PDB file of C-alpha atoms in Angstrom:
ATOM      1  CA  UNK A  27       0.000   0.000   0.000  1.00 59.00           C
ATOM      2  CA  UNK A  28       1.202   3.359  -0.681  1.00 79.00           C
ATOM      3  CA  UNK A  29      -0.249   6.627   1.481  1.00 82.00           C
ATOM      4  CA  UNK A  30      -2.261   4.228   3.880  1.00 83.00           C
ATOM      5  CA  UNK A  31       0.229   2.258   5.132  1.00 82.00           C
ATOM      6  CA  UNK A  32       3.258   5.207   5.122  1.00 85.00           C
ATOM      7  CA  UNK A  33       0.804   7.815   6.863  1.00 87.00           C
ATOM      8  CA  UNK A  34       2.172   8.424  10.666  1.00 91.00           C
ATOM      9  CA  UNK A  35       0.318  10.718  13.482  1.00 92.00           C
ATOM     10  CA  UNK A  36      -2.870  13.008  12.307  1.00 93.00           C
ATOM     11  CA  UNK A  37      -2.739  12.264   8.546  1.00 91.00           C
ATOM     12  CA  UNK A  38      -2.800   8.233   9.821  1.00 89.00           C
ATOM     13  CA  UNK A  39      -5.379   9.527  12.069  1.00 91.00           C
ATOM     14  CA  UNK A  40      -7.832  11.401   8.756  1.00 92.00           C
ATOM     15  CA  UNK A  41      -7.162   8.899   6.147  1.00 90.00           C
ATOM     16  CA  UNK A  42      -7.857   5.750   9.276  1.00 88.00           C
ATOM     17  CA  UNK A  43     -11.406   8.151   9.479  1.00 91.00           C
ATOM     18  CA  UNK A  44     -11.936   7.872   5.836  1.00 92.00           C
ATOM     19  CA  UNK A  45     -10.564   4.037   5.116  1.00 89.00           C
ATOM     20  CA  UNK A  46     -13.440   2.760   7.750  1.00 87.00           C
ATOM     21  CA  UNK A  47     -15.932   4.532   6.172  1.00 89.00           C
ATOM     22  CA  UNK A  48     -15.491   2.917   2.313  1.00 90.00           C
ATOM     23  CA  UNK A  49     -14.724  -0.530   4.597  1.00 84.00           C
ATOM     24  CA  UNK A  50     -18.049  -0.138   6.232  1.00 86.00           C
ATOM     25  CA  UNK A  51     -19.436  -0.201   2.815  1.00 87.00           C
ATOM     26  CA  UNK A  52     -17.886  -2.882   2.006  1.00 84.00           C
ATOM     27  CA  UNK A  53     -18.857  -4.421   5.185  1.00 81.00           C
ATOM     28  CA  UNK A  54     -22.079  -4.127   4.217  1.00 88.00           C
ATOM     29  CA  UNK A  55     -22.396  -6.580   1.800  1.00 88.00           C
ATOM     30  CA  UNK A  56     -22.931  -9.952   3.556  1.00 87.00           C
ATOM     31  CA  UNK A  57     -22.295 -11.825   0.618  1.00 87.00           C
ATOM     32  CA  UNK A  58     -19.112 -10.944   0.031  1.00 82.00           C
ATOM     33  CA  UNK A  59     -18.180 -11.675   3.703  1.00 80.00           C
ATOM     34  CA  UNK A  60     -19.519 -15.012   3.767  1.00 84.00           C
ATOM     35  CA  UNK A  61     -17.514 -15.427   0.464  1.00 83.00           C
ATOM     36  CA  UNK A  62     -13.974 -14.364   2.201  1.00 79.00           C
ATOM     37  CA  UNK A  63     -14.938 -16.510   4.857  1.00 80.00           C
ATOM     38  CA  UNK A  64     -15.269 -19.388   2.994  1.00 86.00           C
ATOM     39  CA  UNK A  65     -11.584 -18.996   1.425  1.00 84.00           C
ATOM     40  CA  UNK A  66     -12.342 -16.585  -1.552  1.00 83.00           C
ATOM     41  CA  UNK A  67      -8.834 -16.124  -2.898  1.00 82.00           C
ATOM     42  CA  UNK A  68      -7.673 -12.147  -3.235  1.00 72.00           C
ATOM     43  CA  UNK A  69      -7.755 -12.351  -6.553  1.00 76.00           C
ATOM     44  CA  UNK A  70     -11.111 -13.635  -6.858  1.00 84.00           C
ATOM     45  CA  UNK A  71     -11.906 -10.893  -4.440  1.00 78.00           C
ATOM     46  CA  UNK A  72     -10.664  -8.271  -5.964  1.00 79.00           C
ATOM     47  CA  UNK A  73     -12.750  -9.232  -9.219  1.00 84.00           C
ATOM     48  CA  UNK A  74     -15.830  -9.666  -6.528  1.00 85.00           C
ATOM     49  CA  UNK A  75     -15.445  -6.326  -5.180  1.00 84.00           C
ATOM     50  CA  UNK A  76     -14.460  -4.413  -8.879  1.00 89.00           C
ATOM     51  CA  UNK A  77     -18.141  -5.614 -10.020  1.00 91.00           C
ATOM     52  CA  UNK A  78     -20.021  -4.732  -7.156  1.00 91.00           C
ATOM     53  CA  UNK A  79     -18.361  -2.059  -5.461  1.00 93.00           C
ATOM     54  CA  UNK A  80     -16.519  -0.140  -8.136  1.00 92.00           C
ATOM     55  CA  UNK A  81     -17.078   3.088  -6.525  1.00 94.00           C
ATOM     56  CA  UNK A  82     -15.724   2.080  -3.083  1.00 93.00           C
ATOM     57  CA  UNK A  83     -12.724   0.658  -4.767  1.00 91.00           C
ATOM     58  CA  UNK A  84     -12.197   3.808  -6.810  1.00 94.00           C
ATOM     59  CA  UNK A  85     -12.658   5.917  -3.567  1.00 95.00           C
ATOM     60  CA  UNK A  86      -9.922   3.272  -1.850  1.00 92.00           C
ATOM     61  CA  UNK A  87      -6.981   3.607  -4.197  1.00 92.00           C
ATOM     62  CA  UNK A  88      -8.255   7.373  -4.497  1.00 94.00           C
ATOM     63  CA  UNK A  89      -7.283   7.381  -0.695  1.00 92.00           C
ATOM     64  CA  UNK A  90      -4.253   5.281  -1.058  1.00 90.00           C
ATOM     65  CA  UNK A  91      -2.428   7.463  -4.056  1.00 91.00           C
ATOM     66  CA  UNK A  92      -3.597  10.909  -2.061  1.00 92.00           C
ATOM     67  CA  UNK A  93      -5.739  12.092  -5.105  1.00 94.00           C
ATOM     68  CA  UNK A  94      -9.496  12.353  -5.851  1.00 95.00           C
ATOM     69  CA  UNK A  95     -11.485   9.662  -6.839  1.00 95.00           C
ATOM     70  CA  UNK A  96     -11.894  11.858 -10.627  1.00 96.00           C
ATOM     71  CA  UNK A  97      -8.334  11.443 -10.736  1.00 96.00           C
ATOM     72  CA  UNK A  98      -7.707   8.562 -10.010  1.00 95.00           C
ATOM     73  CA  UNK A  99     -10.356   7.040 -12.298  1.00 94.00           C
ATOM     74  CA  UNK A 100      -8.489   9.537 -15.258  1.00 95.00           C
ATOM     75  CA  UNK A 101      -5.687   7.436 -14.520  1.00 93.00           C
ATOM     76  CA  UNK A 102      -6.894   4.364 -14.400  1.00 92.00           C
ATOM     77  CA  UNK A 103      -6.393   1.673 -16.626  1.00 92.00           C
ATOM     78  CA  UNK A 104      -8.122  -1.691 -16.374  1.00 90.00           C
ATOM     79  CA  UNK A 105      -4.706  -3.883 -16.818  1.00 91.00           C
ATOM     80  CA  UNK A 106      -4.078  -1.826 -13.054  1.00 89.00           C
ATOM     81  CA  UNK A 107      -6.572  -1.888 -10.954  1.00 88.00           C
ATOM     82  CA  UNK A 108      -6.549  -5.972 -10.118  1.00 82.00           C
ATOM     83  CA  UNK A 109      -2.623  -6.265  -8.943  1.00 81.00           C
ATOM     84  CA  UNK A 110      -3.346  -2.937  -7.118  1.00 83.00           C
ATOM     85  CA  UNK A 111      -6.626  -3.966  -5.789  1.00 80.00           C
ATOM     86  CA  UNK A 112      -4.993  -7.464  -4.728  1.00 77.00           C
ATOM     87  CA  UNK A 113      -1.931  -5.933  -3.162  1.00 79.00           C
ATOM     88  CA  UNK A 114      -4.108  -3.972  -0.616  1.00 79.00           C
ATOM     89  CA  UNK A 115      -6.022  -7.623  -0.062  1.00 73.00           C
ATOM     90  CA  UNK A 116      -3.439  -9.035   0.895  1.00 76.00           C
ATOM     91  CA  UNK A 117      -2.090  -6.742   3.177  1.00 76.00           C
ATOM     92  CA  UNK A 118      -2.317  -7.375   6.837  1.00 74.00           C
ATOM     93  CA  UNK A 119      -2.992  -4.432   8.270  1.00 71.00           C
ATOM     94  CA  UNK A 120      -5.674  -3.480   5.205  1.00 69.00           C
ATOM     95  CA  UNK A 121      -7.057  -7.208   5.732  1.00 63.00           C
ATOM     96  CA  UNK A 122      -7.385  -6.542  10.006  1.00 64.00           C
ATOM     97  CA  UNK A 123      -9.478  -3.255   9.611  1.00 63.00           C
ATOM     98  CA  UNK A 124     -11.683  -5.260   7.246  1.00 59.00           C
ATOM     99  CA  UNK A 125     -12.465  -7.607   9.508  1.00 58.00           C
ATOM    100  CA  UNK A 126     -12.918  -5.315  12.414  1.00 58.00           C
ATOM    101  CA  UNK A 127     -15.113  -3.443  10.084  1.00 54.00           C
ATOM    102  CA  UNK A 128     -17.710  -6.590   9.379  1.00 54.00           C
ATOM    103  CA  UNK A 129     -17.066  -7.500  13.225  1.00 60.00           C
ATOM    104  CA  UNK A 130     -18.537  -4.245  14.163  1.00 59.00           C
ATOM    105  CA  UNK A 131     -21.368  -4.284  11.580  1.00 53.00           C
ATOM    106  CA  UNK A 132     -22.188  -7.984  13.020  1.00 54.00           C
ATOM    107  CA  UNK A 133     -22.806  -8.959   9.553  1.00 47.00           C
ATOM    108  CA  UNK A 134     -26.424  -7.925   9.689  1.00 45.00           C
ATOM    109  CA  UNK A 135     -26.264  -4.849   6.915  1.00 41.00           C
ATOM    110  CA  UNK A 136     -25.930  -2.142   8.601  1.00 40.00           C
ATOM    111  CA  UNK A 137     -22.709   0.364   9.487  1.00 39.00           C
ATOM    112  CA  UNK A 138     -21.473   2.948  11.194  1.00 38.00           C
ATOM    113  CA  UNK A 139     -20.589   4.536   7.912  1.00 36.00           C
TER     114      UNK A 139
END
């Protein structure tokens, strides 16, 4: 991960404010978290989450790069956005909020966000 996981003190502190919001969305959607329970593979994931949450992602590496989600989708292109997508899946700290996030929403459909 790029700005998410370099961010120290009060930026940590905004973007942290911001990242649980788009993962409460994601939360959300029970589906997907029985899926990732089950073993869904980050990959398979990622491709999950780019068809049915396409604006969360786009807000997430938004967040991550430090840009707005209209730049980010201006740069773009769709041979990026898996690998990127995957490498935040598979990162452990990105991967604990997550699952603090659905913890917190109890699975049940609603969130804080």
């Amino acid at each position: 991960m790029g700005r998410l996981s370099e961010a120290r003190g009060e930026e940590a502190l905004a973007l942290a404010a911001d990242l649980i919001g788009i993962l409460g969305e994601l939360a959300d959607d029970r589906e997907l978290l029985s899926e990732l329970r089950e073993g869904m593979t980050a990959g398979e994931a990622a491709a999950r989450l780019l068809r049915s949450h396409g604006g969360a992602v786009l807000r997430l590496l938004a967040l991550d790069d430090g840009i707005s989600p209209e730049e980010e989708g201006a740069r773009l292109s769709a041979a990026s956005v898996p690998s990127r997508l995957a490498a935040l899946l598979k990162d452990p700290g990105f991967g604990a909020l997550f699952g603090s996030a659905a913890a917190e929403n109890g699975g049940n459909g609603s969130s804080a966000a």
